[in-house]
Backbone as XML, in Angstrom:
<?xml version="1.0"?>
<chain id="A" units="angstrom">
  <residue number="1" name="UNK">
    <atom name="N" x="26.920" y="70.420" z="121.233"/>
    <atom name="CA" x="27.628" y="71.433" z="121.988"/>
    <atom name="C" x="28.998" y="71.673" z="121.349"/>
  </residue>
  <residue number="2" name="UNK">
    <atom name="N" x="29.450" y="72.903" z="121.345"/>
    <atom name="CA" x="30.737" y="73.261" z="120.743"/>
    <atom name="C" x="31.887" y="72.780" z="121.616"/>
  </residue>
  <residue number="3" name="UNK">
    <atom name="N" x="32.981" y="72.414" z="120.973"/>
    <atom name="CA" x="34.167" y="71.952" z="121.693"/>
    <atom name="C" x="35.310" y="72.910" z="121.412"/>
  </residue>
  <residue number="4" name="UNK">
    <atom name="N" x="35.993" y="73.315" z="122.474"/>
    <atom name="CA" x="37.115" y="74.237" z="122.371"/>
    <atom name="C" x="38.408" y="73.427" z="122.312"/>
  </residue>
  <residue number="5" name="UNK">
    <atom name="N" x="39.271" y="73.751" z="121.349"/>
    <atom name="CA" x="40.492" y="72.999" z="121.104"/>
    <atom name="C" x="41.701" y="73.911" z="121.270"/>
  </residue>
  <residue number="6" name="UNK">
    <atom name="N" x="42.688" y="73.427" z="122.016"/>
    <atom name="CA" x="43.956" y="74.133" z="122.179"/>
    <atom name="C" x="44.887" y="73.724" z="121.042"/>
  </residue>
  <residue number="7" name="UNK">
    <atom name="N" x="45.573" y="74.704" z="120.442"/>
    <atom name="CA" x="46.540" y="74.431" z="119.381"/>
    <atom name="C" x="47.852" y="75.111" z="119.767"/>
  </residue>
  <residue number="8" name="UNK">
    <atom name="N" x="48.877" y="74.320" z="120.022"/>
    <atom name="CA" x="50.161" y="74.859" z="120.441"/>
    <atom name="C" x="51.271" y="74.570" z="119.460"/>
  </residue>
  <residue number="9" name="UNK">
    <atom name="N" x="52.426" y="75.148" z="119.716"/>
    <atom name="CA" x="53.631" y="75.041" z="118.898"/>
    <atom name="C" x="53.424" y="75.669" z="117.520"/>
  </residue>
  <residue number="10" name="UNK">
    <atom name="N" x="52.667" y="76.759" z="117.512"/>
    <atom name="CA" x="52.441" y="77.490" z="116.266"/>
    <atom name="C" x="53.646" y="78.360" z="115.938"/>
  </residue>
  <residue number="11" name="UNK">
    <atom name="N" x="53.939" y="78.528" z="114.658"/>
    <atom name="CA" x="54.982" y="79.497" z="114.304"/>
    <atom name="C" x="54.495" y="80.908" z="114.624"/>
  </residue>
  <residue number="12" name="UNK">
    <atom name="N" x="55.428" y="81.828" z="114.871"/>
    <atom name="CA" x="55.066" y="83.195" z="115.235"/>
    <atom name="C" x="54.221" y="83.861" z="114.154"/>
  </residue>
  <residue number="13" name="UNK">
    <atom name="N" x="54.351" y="83.419" z="112.929"/>
    <atom name="CA" x="53.646" y="84.048" z="111.809"/>
    <atom name="C" x="52.199" y="83.575" z="111.657"/>
  </residue>
  <residue number="14" name="UNK">
    <atom name="N" x="51.785" y="82.556" z="112.405"/>
    <atom name="CA" x="50.435" y="81.999" z="112.253"/>
    <atom name="C" x="49.362" y="83.010" z="112.661"/>
  </residue>
  <residue number="15" name="UNK">
    <atom name="N" x="48.270" y="83.016" z="111.902"/>
    <atom name="CA" x="47.146" y="83.911" z="112.175"/>
    <atom name="C" x="45.891" y="83.099" z="112.435"/>
  </residue>
  <residue number="16" name="UNK">
    <atom name="N" x="44.838" y="83.772" z="112.869"/>
    <atom name="CA" x="43.557" y="83.107" z="113.083"/>
    <atom name="C" x="43.041" y="82.523" z="111.773"/>
  </residue>
  <residue number="17" name="UNK">
    <atom name="N" x="43.261" y="83.213" z="110.671"/>
    <atom name="CA" x="42.844" y="82.696" z="109.366"/>
    <atom name="C" x="43.578" y="81.409" z="109.015"/>
  </residue>
  <residue number="18" name="UNK">
    <atom name="N" x="44.854" y="81.319" z="109.382"/>
    <atom name="CA" x="45.611" y="80.090" z="109.153"/>
    <atom name="C" x="45.004" y="78.928" z="109.930"/>
  </residue>
  <residue number="19" name="UNK">
    <atom name="N" x="44.671" y="79.163" z="111.204"/>
    <atom name="CA" x="44.046" y="78.123" z="112.022"/>
    <atom name="C" x="42.714" y="77.689" z="111.418"/>
  </residue>
  <residue number="20" name="UNK">
    <atom name="N" x="41.940" y="78.675" z="111.009"/>
    <atom name="CA" x="40.644" y="78.394" z="110.396"/>
    <atom name="C" x="40.809" y="77.490" z="109.184"/>
  </residue>
  <residue number="21" name="UNK">
    <atom name="N" x="41.773" y="77.805" z="108.358"/>
    <atom name="CA" x="42.008" y="77.037" z="107.139"/>
    <atom name="C" x="42.417" y="75.594" z="107.460"/>
  </residue>
  <residue number="22" name="UNK">
    <atom name="N" x="43.290" y="75.419" z="108.445"/>
    <atom name="CA" x="43.754" y="74.079" z="108.808"/>
    <atom name="C" x="42.604" y="73.233" z="109.347"/>
  </residue>
  <residue number="23" name="UNK">
    <atom name="N" x="41.770" y="73.812" z="110.194"/>
    <atom name="CA" x="40.718" y="73.041" z="110.853"/>
    <atom name="C" x="39.457" y="72.879" z="110.011"/>
  </residue>
  <residue number="24" name="UNK">
    <atom name="N" x="39.220" y="73.748" z="109.044"/>
    <atom name="CA" x="38.015" y="73.643" z="108.212"/>
    <atom name="C" x="37.968" y="72.335" z="107.438"/>
  </residue>
  <residue number="25" name="UNK">
    <atom name="N" x="39.121" y="71.769" z="107.143"/>
    <atom name="CA" x="39.156" y="70.493" z="106.429"/>
    <atom name="C" x="38.586" y="69.357" z="107.270"/>
  </residue>
  <residue number="26" name="UNK">
    <atom name="N" x="38.395" y="69.597" z="108.568"/>
    <atom name="CA" x="37.953" y="68.547" z="109.482"/>
    <atom name="C" x="36.556" y="68.791" z="110.053"/>
  </residue>
  <residue number="27" name="UNK">
    <atom name="N" x="35.916" y="69.872" z="109.651"/>
    <atom name="CA" x="34.568" y="70.152" z="110.130"/>
    <atom name="C" x="34.296" y="71.641" z="110.215"/>
  </residue>
  <residue number="28" name="UNK">
    <atom name="N" x="33.118" y="71.973" z="110.740"/>
    <atom name="CA" x="32.698" y="73.369" z="110.837"/>
    <atom name="C" x="33.383" y="74.056" z="112.018"/>
  </residue>
  <residue number="29" name="UNK">
    <atom name="N" x="34.104" y="75.119" z="111.716"/>
    <atom name="CA" x="34.795" y="75.903" z="112.732"/>
    <atom name="C" x="33.938" y="77.124" z="113.048"/>
  </residue>
  <residue number="30" name="UNK">
    <atom name="N" x="33.616" y="77.318" z="114.318"/>
    <atom name="CA" x="32.808" y="78.474" z="114.702"/>
    <atom name="C" x="33.672" y="79.662" z="115.128"/>
  </residue>
  <residue number="31" name="UNK">
    <atom name="N" x="34.923" y="79.387" z="115.544"/>
    <atom name="CA" x="35.801" y="80.471" z="115.975"/>
    <atom name="C" x="37.242" y="79.981" z="115.973"/>
  </residue>
  <residue number="32" name="UNK">
    <atom name="N" x="38.159" y="80.858" z="115.601"/>
    <atom name="CA" x="39.591" y="80.550" z="115.656"/>
    <atom name="C" x="40.319" y="81.807" z="116.101"/>
  </residue>
  <residue number="33" name="UNK">
    <atom name="N" x="41.278" y="81.654" z="117.022"/>
    <atom name="CA" x="42.047" y="82.805" z="117.462"/>
    <atom name="C" x="43.457" y="82.389" z="117.842"/>
  </residue>
  <residue number="34" name="UNK">
    <atom name="N" x="44.405" y="83.265" z="117.538"/>
    <atom name="CA" x="45.789" y="83.098" z="117.962"/>
    <atom name="C" x="45.997" y="84.082" z="119.106"/>
  </residue>
  <residue number="35" name="UNK">
    <atom name="N" x="46.543" y="83.604" z="120.197"/>
    <atom name="CA" x="46.746" y="84.449" z="121.374"/>
    <atom name="C" x="47.994" y="85.306" z="121.161"/>
  </residue>
  <residue number="36" name="UNK">
    <atom name="N" x="47.852" y="86.596" z="121.437"/>
    <atom name="CA" x="48.960" y="87.528" z="121.251"/>
    <atom name="C" x="49.340" y="88.174" z="122.577"/>
  </residue>
  <residue number="37" name="UNK">
    <atom name="N" x="50.569" y="88.604" z="122.652"/>
    <atom name="CA" x="51.072" y="89.317" z="123.815"/>
    <atom name="C" x="50.417" y="90.694" z="123.887"/>
  </residue>
  <residue number="38" name="UNK">
    <atom name="N" x="49.945" y="91.092" z="125.049"/>
    <atom name="CA" x="49.265" y="92.388" z="125.208"/>
    <atom name="C" x="50.164" y="93.566" z="124.877"/>
  </residue>
  <residue number="39" name="UNK">
    <atom name="N" x="51.409" y="93.482" z="125.283"/>
    <atom name="CA" x="52.311" y="94.621" z="125.115"/>
    <atom name="C" x="52.885" y="94.733" z="123.706"/>
  </residue>
  <residue number="40" name="UNK">
    <atom name="N" x="53.286" y="93.587" z="123.121"/>
    <atom name="CA" x="53.951" y="93.644" z="121.824"/>
    <atom name="C" x="53.015" y="93.365" z="120.655"/>
  </residue>
  <residue number="41" name="UNK">
    <atom name="N" x="51.885" y="92.695" z="120.927"/>
    <atom name="CA" x="50.971" y="92.318" z="119.859"/>
    <atom name="C" x="51.454" y="91.113" z="119.068"/>
  </residue>
  <residue number="42" name="UNK">
    <atom name="N" x="52.577" y="90.544" z="119.454"/>
    <atom name="CA" x="53.143" y="89.387" z="118.764"/>
    <atom name="C" x="52.495" y="88.094" z="119.242"/>
  </residue>
  <residue number="43" name="UNK">
    <atom name="N" x="52.406" y="87.122" z="118.352"/>
    <atom name="CA" x="51.840" y="85.818" z="118.692"/>
    <atom name="C" x="52.601" y="85.197" z="119.850"/>
  </residue>
  <residue number="44" name="UNK">
    <atom name="N" x="51.864" y="84.501" z="120.723"/>
    <atom name="CA" x="52.508" y="83.788" z="121.833"/>
    <atom name="C" x="52.751" y="82.327" z="121.481"/>
  </residue>
  <residue number="45" name="UNK">
    <atom name="N" x="52.429" y="81.935" z="120.233"/>
    <atom name="CA" x="52.735" y="80.584" z="119.767"/>
    <atom name="C" x="51.647" y="79.558" z="120.039"/>
  </residue>
  <residue number="46" name="UNK">
    <atom name="N" x="50.468" y="80.018" z="120.451"/>
    <atom name="CA" x="49.353" y="79.087" z="120.634"/>
    <atom name="C" x="48.043" y="79.791" z="120.351"/>
  </residue>
  <residue number="47" name="UNK">
    <atom name="N" x="46.997" y="78.993" z="120.209"/>
    <atom name="CA" x="45.683" y="79.561" z="119.933"/>
    <atom name="C" x="44.594" y="78.568" z="120.273"/>
  </residue>
  <residue number="48" name="UNK">
    <atom name="N" x="43.361" y="78.947" z="119.930"/>
    <atom name="CA" x="42.205" y="78.110" z="120.216"/>
    <atom name="C" x="41.291" y="78.075" z="119.006"/>
  </residue>
  <residue number="49" name="UNK">
    <atom name="N" x="40.688" y="76.916" z="118.810"/>
    <atom name="CA" x="39.718" y="76.726" z="117.743"/>
    <atom name="C" x="38.473" y="76.144" z="118.384"/>
  </residue>
  <residue number="50" name="UNK">
    <atom name="N" x="37.321" y="76.673" z="118.012"/>
    <atom name="CA" x="36.057" y="76.136" z="118.499"/>
    <atom name="C" x="35.335" y="75.493" z="117.328"/>
  </residue>
  <residue number="51" name="UNK">
    <atom name="N" x="34.947" y="74.238" z="117.509"/>
    <atom name="CA" x="34.229" y="73.508" z="116.463"/>
    <atom name="C" x="32.831" y="73.186" z="116.948"/>
  </residue>
  <residue number="52" name="UNK">
    <atom name="N" x="31.873" y="73.264" z="116.034"/>
    <atom name="CA" x="30.465" y="73.105" z="116.376"/>
    <atom name="C" x="30.117" y="71.676" z="116.781"/>
  </residue>
  <residue number="53" name="UNK">
    <atom name="N" x="30.711" y="70.699" z="116.139"/>
    <atom name="CA" x="30.350" y="69.297" z="116.355"/>
    <atom name="C" x="31.443" y="68.579" z="117.140"/>
  </residue>
  <residue number="54" name="UNK">
    <atom name="N" x="31.072" y="67.938" z="118.250"/>
    <atom name="CA" x="32.043" y="67.256" z="119.104"/>
    <atom name="C" x="32.777" y="66.135" z="118.374"/>
  </residue>
  <residue number="55" name="UNK">
    <atom name="N" x="32.064" y="65.359" z="117.576"/>
    <atom name="CA" x="32.682" y="64.243" z="116.854"/>
    <atom name="C" x="33.711" y="64.756" z="115.851"/>
  </residue>
  <residue number="56" name="UNK">
    <atom name="N" x="33.391" y="65.830" z="115.148"/>
    <atom name="CA" x="34.342" y="66.425" z="114.206"/>
    <atom name="C" x="35.555" y="66.975" z="114.949"/>
  </residue>
  <residue number="57" name="UNK">
    <atom name="N" x="35.309" y="67.580" z="116.107"/>
    <atom name="CA" x="36.403" y="68.139" z="116.896"/>
    <atom name="C" x="37.351" y="67.041" z="117.367"/>
  </residue>
  <residue number="58" name="UNK">
    <atom name="N" x="36.809" y="65.940" z="117.857"/>
    <atom name="CA" x="37.644" y="64.836" z="118.317"/>
    <atom name="C" x="38.458" y="64.245" z="117.173"/>
  </residue>
  <residue number="59" name="UNK">
    <atom name="N" x="37.847" y="64.137" z="116.014"/>
    <atom name="CA" x="38.551" y="63.625" z="114.829"/>
    <atom name="C" x="39.679" y="64.588" z="114.432"/>
  </residue>
  <residue number="60" name="UNK">
    <atom name="N" x="39.410" y="65.886" z="114.483"/>
    <atom name="CA" x="40.439" y="66.883" z="114.160"/>
    <atom name="C" x="41.600" y="66.796" z="115.143"/>
  </residue>
  <residue number="61" name="UNK">
    <atom name="N" x="41.297" y="66.612" z="116.436"/>
    <atom name="CA" x="42.345" y="66.489" z="117.452"/>
    <atom name="C" x="43.222" y="65.280" z="117.153"/>
  </residue>
  <residue number="62" name="UNK">
    <atom name="N" x="42.596" y="64.141" z="116.878"/>
    <atom name="CA" x="43.339" y="62.915" z="116.574"/>
    <atom name="C" x="44.216" y="63.079" z="115.341"/>
  </residue>
  <residue number="63" name="UNK">
    <atom name="N" x="43.670" y="63.712" z="114.317"/>
    <atom name="CA" x="44.381" y="63.856" z="113.037"/>
    <atom name="C" x="45.498" y="64.889" z="113.107"/>
  </residue>
  <residue number="64" name="UNK">
    <atom name="N" x="45.261" y="66.011" z="113.767"/>
    <atom name="CA" x="46.203" y="67.119" z="113.714"/>
    <atom name="C" x="47.256" y="67.139" z="114.826"/>
  </residue>
  <residue number="65" name="UNK">
    <atom name="N" x="47.023" y="66.420" z="115.932"/>
    <atom name="CA" x="48.015" y="66.400" z="116.999"/>
    <atom name="C" x="49.295" y="65.742" z="116.488"/>
  </residue>
  <residue number="66" name="UNK">
    <atom name="N" x="50.385" y="66.488" z="116.492"/>
    <atom name="CA" x="51.667" y="65.988" z="116.000"/>
    <atom name="C" x="51.865" y="66.190" z="114.503"/>
  </residue>
  <residue number="67" name="UNK">
    <atom name="N" x="50.836" y="66.646" z="113.803"/>
    <atom name="CA" x="50.946" y="66.872" z="112.358"/>
    <atom name="C" x="51.848" y="68.082" z="112.095"/>
  </residue>
  <residue number="68" name="UNK">
    <atom name="N" x="52.661" y="68.014" z="111.038"/>
    <atom name="CA" x="53.539" y="69.149" z="110.754"/>
    <atom name="C" x="52.770" y="70.345" z="110.196"/>
  </residue>
  <residue number="69" name="UNK">
    <atom name="N" x="53.138" y="71.528" z="110.668"/>
    <atom name="CA" x="52.592" y="72.773" z="110.134"/>
    <atom name="C" x="53.738" y="73.760" z="110.043"/>
  </residue>
  <residue number="70" name="UNK">
    <atom name="N" x="54.084" y="74.146" z="108.842"/>
    <atom name="CA" x="55.222" y="75.037" z="108.584"/>
    <atom name="C" x="56.482" y="74.546" z="109.293"/>
  </residue>
  <residue number="71" name="UNK">
    <atom name="N" x="56.711" y="73.243" z="109.213"/>
    <atom name="CA" x="57.918" y="72.646" z="109.760"/>
    <atom name="C" x="57.899" y="72.368" z="111.249"/>
  </residue>
  <residue number="72" name="UNK">
    <atom name="N" x="56.755" y="72.569" z="111.895"/>
    <atom name="CA" x="56.659" y="72.349" z="113.346"/>
    <atom name="C" x="55.533" y="71.351" z="113.621"/>
  </residue>
  <residue number="73" name="UNK">
    <atom name="N" x="55.742" y="70.408" z="114.548"/>
    <atom name="CA" x="54.658" y="69.493" z="114.917"/>
    <atom name="C" x="53.651" y="70.207" z="115.826"/>
  </residue>
  <residue number="74" name="UNK">
    <atom name="N" x="52.404" y="70.229" z="115.433"/>
    <atom name="CA" x="51.371" y="70.892" z="116.224"/>
    <atom name="C" x="51.062" y="70.099" z="117.490"/>
  </residue>
  <residue number="75" name="UNK">
    <atom name="N" x="50.727" y="70.811" z="118.533"/>
    <atom name="CA" x="50.191" y="70.204" z="119.751"/>
    <atom name="C" x="48.710" y="70.555" z="119.750"/>
  </residue>
  <residue number="76" name="UNK">
    <atom name="N" x="47.863" y="69.543" z="119.629"/>
    <atom name="CA" x="46.425" y="69.778" z="119.530"/>
    <atom name="C" x="45.721" y="68.879" z="120.541"/>
  </residue>
  <residue number="77" name="UNK">
    <atom name="N" x="44.948" y="69.492" z="121.432"/>
    <atom name="CA" x="44.162" y="68.714" z="122.386"/>
    <atom name="C" x="42.956" y="69.522" z="122.843"/>
  </residue>
  <residue number="78" name="UNK">
    <atom name="N" x="42.076" y="68.853" z="123.553"/>
    <atom name="CA" x="40.886" y="69.542" z="124.067"/>
    <atom name="C" x="41.327" y="70.573" z="125.098"/>
  </residue>
  <residue number="79" name="UNK">
    <atom name="N" x="40.835" y="71.787" z="124.937"/>
    <atom name="CA" x="41.206" y="72.871" z="125.855"/>
    <atom name="C" x="40.599" y="72.624" z="127.217"/>
  </residue>
  <residue number="80" name="UNK">
    <atom name="N" x="41.382" y="72.888" z="128.254"/>
    <atom name="CA" x="40.883" y="72.805" z="129.624"/>
    <atom name="C" x="40.270" y="74.146" z="129.997"/>
  </residue>
  <residue number="81" name="UNK">
    <atom name="N" x="39.309" y="74.156" z="130.881"/>
    <atom name="CA" x="38.741" y="75.440" z="131.323"/>
    <atom name="C" x="39.825" y="76.305" z="131.939"/>
  </residue>
  <residue number="82" name="UNK">
    <atom name="N" x="39.730" y="77.585" z="131.718"/>
    <atom name="CA" x="40.710" y="78.524" z="132.242"/>
    <atom name="C" x="40.631" y="78.565" z="133.764"/>
  </residue>
  <residue number="83" name="UNK">
    <atom name="N" x="41.803" y="78.510" z="134.393"/>
    <atom name="CA" x="41.846" y="78.565" z="135.855"/>
    <atom name="C" x="41.582" y="79.985" z="136.314"/>
  </residue>
  <residue number="84" name="UNK">
    <atom name="N" x="40.849" y="80.117" z="137.414"/>
    <atom name="CA" x="40.601" y="81.425" z="137.994"/>
    <atom name="C" x="41.855" y="81.841" z="138.753"/>
  </residue>
  <residue number="85" name="UNK">
    <atom name="N" x="42.478" y="82.912" z="138.310"/>
    <atom name="CA" x="43.695" y="83.386" z="138.954"/>
    <atom name="C" x="43.392" y="84.324" z="140.105"/>
  </residue>
  <residue number="86" name="UNK">
    <atom name="N" x="42.151" y="84.715" z="140.277"/>
    <atom name="CA" x="41.785" y="85.627" z="141.352"/>
    <atom name="C" x="42.112" y="87.056" z="140.981"/>
  </residue>
  <residue number="87" name="UNK">
    <atom name="N" x="41.539" y="87.985" z="141.683"/>
    <atom name="CA" x="41.737" y="89.391" z="141.380"/>
    <atom name="C" x="43.013" y="89.963" z="141.927"/>
  </residue>
  <residue number="88" name="UNK">
    <atom name="N" x="43.540" y="89.405" z="142.988"/>
    <atom name="CA" x="44.761" y="89.920" z="143.583"/>
    <atom name="C" x="44.511" y="91.218" z="144.328"/>
  </residue>
  <residue number="89" name="UNK">
    <atom name="N" x="45.493" y="91.654" z="145.069"/>
    <atom name="CA" x="45.337" y="92.870" z="145.848"/>
    <atom name="C" x="45.870" y="94.090" z="145.112"/>
  </residue>
  <residue number="90" name="UNK">
    <atom name="N" x="46.576" y="93.859" z="144.026"/>
    <atom name="CA" x="47.132" y="94.971" z="143.288"/>
    <atom name="C" x="48.482" y="95.418" z="143.797"/>
  </residue>
  <residue number="91" name="UNK">
    <atom name="N" x="48.868" y="94.989" z="144.984"/>
    <atom name="CA" x="50.144" y="95.431" z="145.536"/>
    <atom name="C" x="51.276" y="94.497" z="145.153"/>
  </residue>
  <residue number="92" name="UNK">
    <atom name="N" x="50.957" y="93.306" z="144.705"/>
    <atom name="CA" x="51.991" y="92.343" z="144.383"/>
    <atom name="C" x="52.558" y="91.657" z="145.607"/>
  </residue>
  <residue number="93" name="UNK">
    <atom name="N" x="52.061" y="92.015" z="146.773"/>
    <atom name="CA" x="52.569" y="91.417" z="148.006"/>
    <atom name="C" x="51.484" y="90.646" z="148.742"/>
  </residue>
  <residue number="94" name="UNK">
    <atom name="N" x="50.351" y="90.491" z="148.131"/>
    <atom name="CA" x="49.292" y="89.749" z="148.782"/>
    <atom name="C" x="48.771" y="90.427" z="150.030"/>
  </residue>
  <residue number="95" name="UNK">
    <atom name="N" x="48.925" y="91.742" z="150.145"/>
    <atom name="CA" x="48.399" y="92.461" z="151.291"/>
    <atom name="C" x="49.275" y="92.375" z="152.521"/>
  </residue>
  <residue number="96" name="UNK">
    <atom name="N" x="50.452" y="91.754" z="152.415"/>
    <atom name="CA" x="51.333" y="91.614" z="153.568"/>
    <atom name="C" x="52.200" y="92.854" z="153.713"/>
  </residue>
  <residue number="97" name="UNK">
    <atom name="N" x="52.882" y="92.976" z="154.833"/>
    <atom name="CA" x="53.828" y="94.067" z="155.043"/>
    <atom name="C" x="55.114" y="93.803" z="154.280"/>
  </residue>
  <residue number="98" name="UNK">
    <atom name="N" x="56.067" y="94.686" z="154.395"/>
    <atom name="CA" x="57.318" y="94.566" z="153.652"/>
    <atom name="C" x="58.107" y="93.309" z="153.998"/>
  </residue>
  <residue number="99" name="UNK">
    <atom name="N" x="58.052" y="92.860" z="155.203"/>
    <atom name="CA" x="58.853" y="91.706" z="155.597"/>
    <atom name="C" x="58.153" y="90.389" z="155.353"/>
  </residue>
  <residue number="100" name="UNK">
    <atom name="N" x="56.938" y="90.409" z="154.839"/>
    <atom name="CA" x="56.190" y="89.182" z="154.670"/>
    <atom name="C" x="55.789" y="88.641" z="156.020"/>
  </residue>
  <residue number="101" name="UNK">
    <atom name="N" x="54.981" y="87.691" z="156.103"/>
    <atom name="CA" x="54.618" y="87.047" z="157.347"/>
    <atom name="C" x="53.759" y="87.830" z="158.284"/>
  </residue>
  <residue number="102" name="UNK">
    <atom name="N" x="53.453" y="88.521" z="158.999"/>
    <atom name="CA" x="52.552" y="89.137" z="159.895"/>
    <atom name="C" x="52.402" y="90.609" z="159.708"/>
  </residue>
  <residue number="103" name="UNK">
    <atom name="N" x="52.871" y="91.157" z="158.642"/>
    <atom name="CA" x="52.713" y="92.579" z="158.408"/>
    <atom name="C" x="53.837" y="93.371" z="159.048"/>
  </residue>
  <residue number="104" name="UNK">
    <atom name="N" x="53.852" y="94.637" z="158.854"/>
    <atom name="CA" x="54.899" y="95.488" z="159.415"/>
    <atom name="C" x="56.215" y="95.283" z="158.689"/>
  </residue>
  <residue number="105" name="UNK">
    <atom name="N" x="57.199" y="96.098" z="159.042"/>
    <atom name="CA" x="58.472" y="96.021" z="158.337"/>
    <atom name="C" x="59.277" y="94.778" z="158.689"/>
  </residue>
  <residue number="106" name="UNK">
    <atom name="N" x="59.162" y="94.302" z="159.882"/>
    <atom name="CA" x="59.964" y="93.157" z="160.286"/>
    <atom name="C" x="59.348" y="91.831" z="159.907"/>
  </residue>
  <residue number="107" name="UNK">
    <atom name="N" x="58.050" y="91.825" z="159.722"/>
    <atom name="CA" x="57.385" y="90.592" z="159.363"/>
    <atom name="C" x="57.364" y="89.572" z="160.477"/>
  </residue>
  <residue number="108" name="UNK">
    <atom name="N" x="57.835" y="89.951" z="161.643"/>
    <atom name="CA" x="57.996" y="88.997" z="162.740"/>
    <atom name="C" x="56.689" y="88.636" z="163.391"/>
  </residue>
  <residue number="109" name="UNK">
    <atom name="N" x="56.480" y="89.072" z="164.559"/>
    <atom name="CA" x="55.313" y="88.666" z="165.322"/>
    <atom name="C" x="55.685" y="87.608" z="166.349"/>
  </residue>
  <residue number="110" name="UNK">
    <atom name="N" x="56.925" y="87.106" z="166.292"/>
    <atom name="CA" x="57.386" y="86.122" z="167.273"/>
    <atom name="C" x="58.231" y="86.839" z="168.311"/>
  </residue>
  <residue number="111" name="UNK">
    <atom name="N" x="58.116" y="86.436" z="169.526"/>
    <atom name="CA" x="58.977" y="86.973" z="170.584"/>
    <atom name="C" x="60.196" y="86.066" z="170.696"/>
  </residue>
  <residue number="112" name="UNK">
    <atom name="N" x="61.357" y="86.670" z="170.746"/>
    <atom name="CA" x="62.579" y="85.868" z="170.809"/>
    <atom name="C" x="63.249" y="85.932" z="172.183"/>
  </residue>
  <residue number="113" name="UNK">
    <atom name="N" x="62.547" y="86.229" z="173.221"/>
    <atom name="CA" x="63.140" y="86.383" z="174.550"/>
    <atom name="C" x="63.021" y="85.147" z="175.355"/>
  </residue>
</chain>
């Protein structure tokens, strides 16, 4: 089964080809990607590498975690599954009213008498 690896502390100039080159020395790489900002297209400083063989992937993690790359120590570990952030309501307010708490402008709902 393929293992997904997180690679952090990348220089802004790093590309998917750079990741591929670094990890190929440690086994068969099936996919490499550097995550970029949607708006600017600039690297966000991290990426993911998928390796076909679990044993090779674990060896690569052990060898490359903390290893220098273009003057920066890499952070390399097994990627965790992506958390489900949910779809959201689109309003940015979670469907609540302007005042938060029970809807409506005041957000109240409590009687103060």
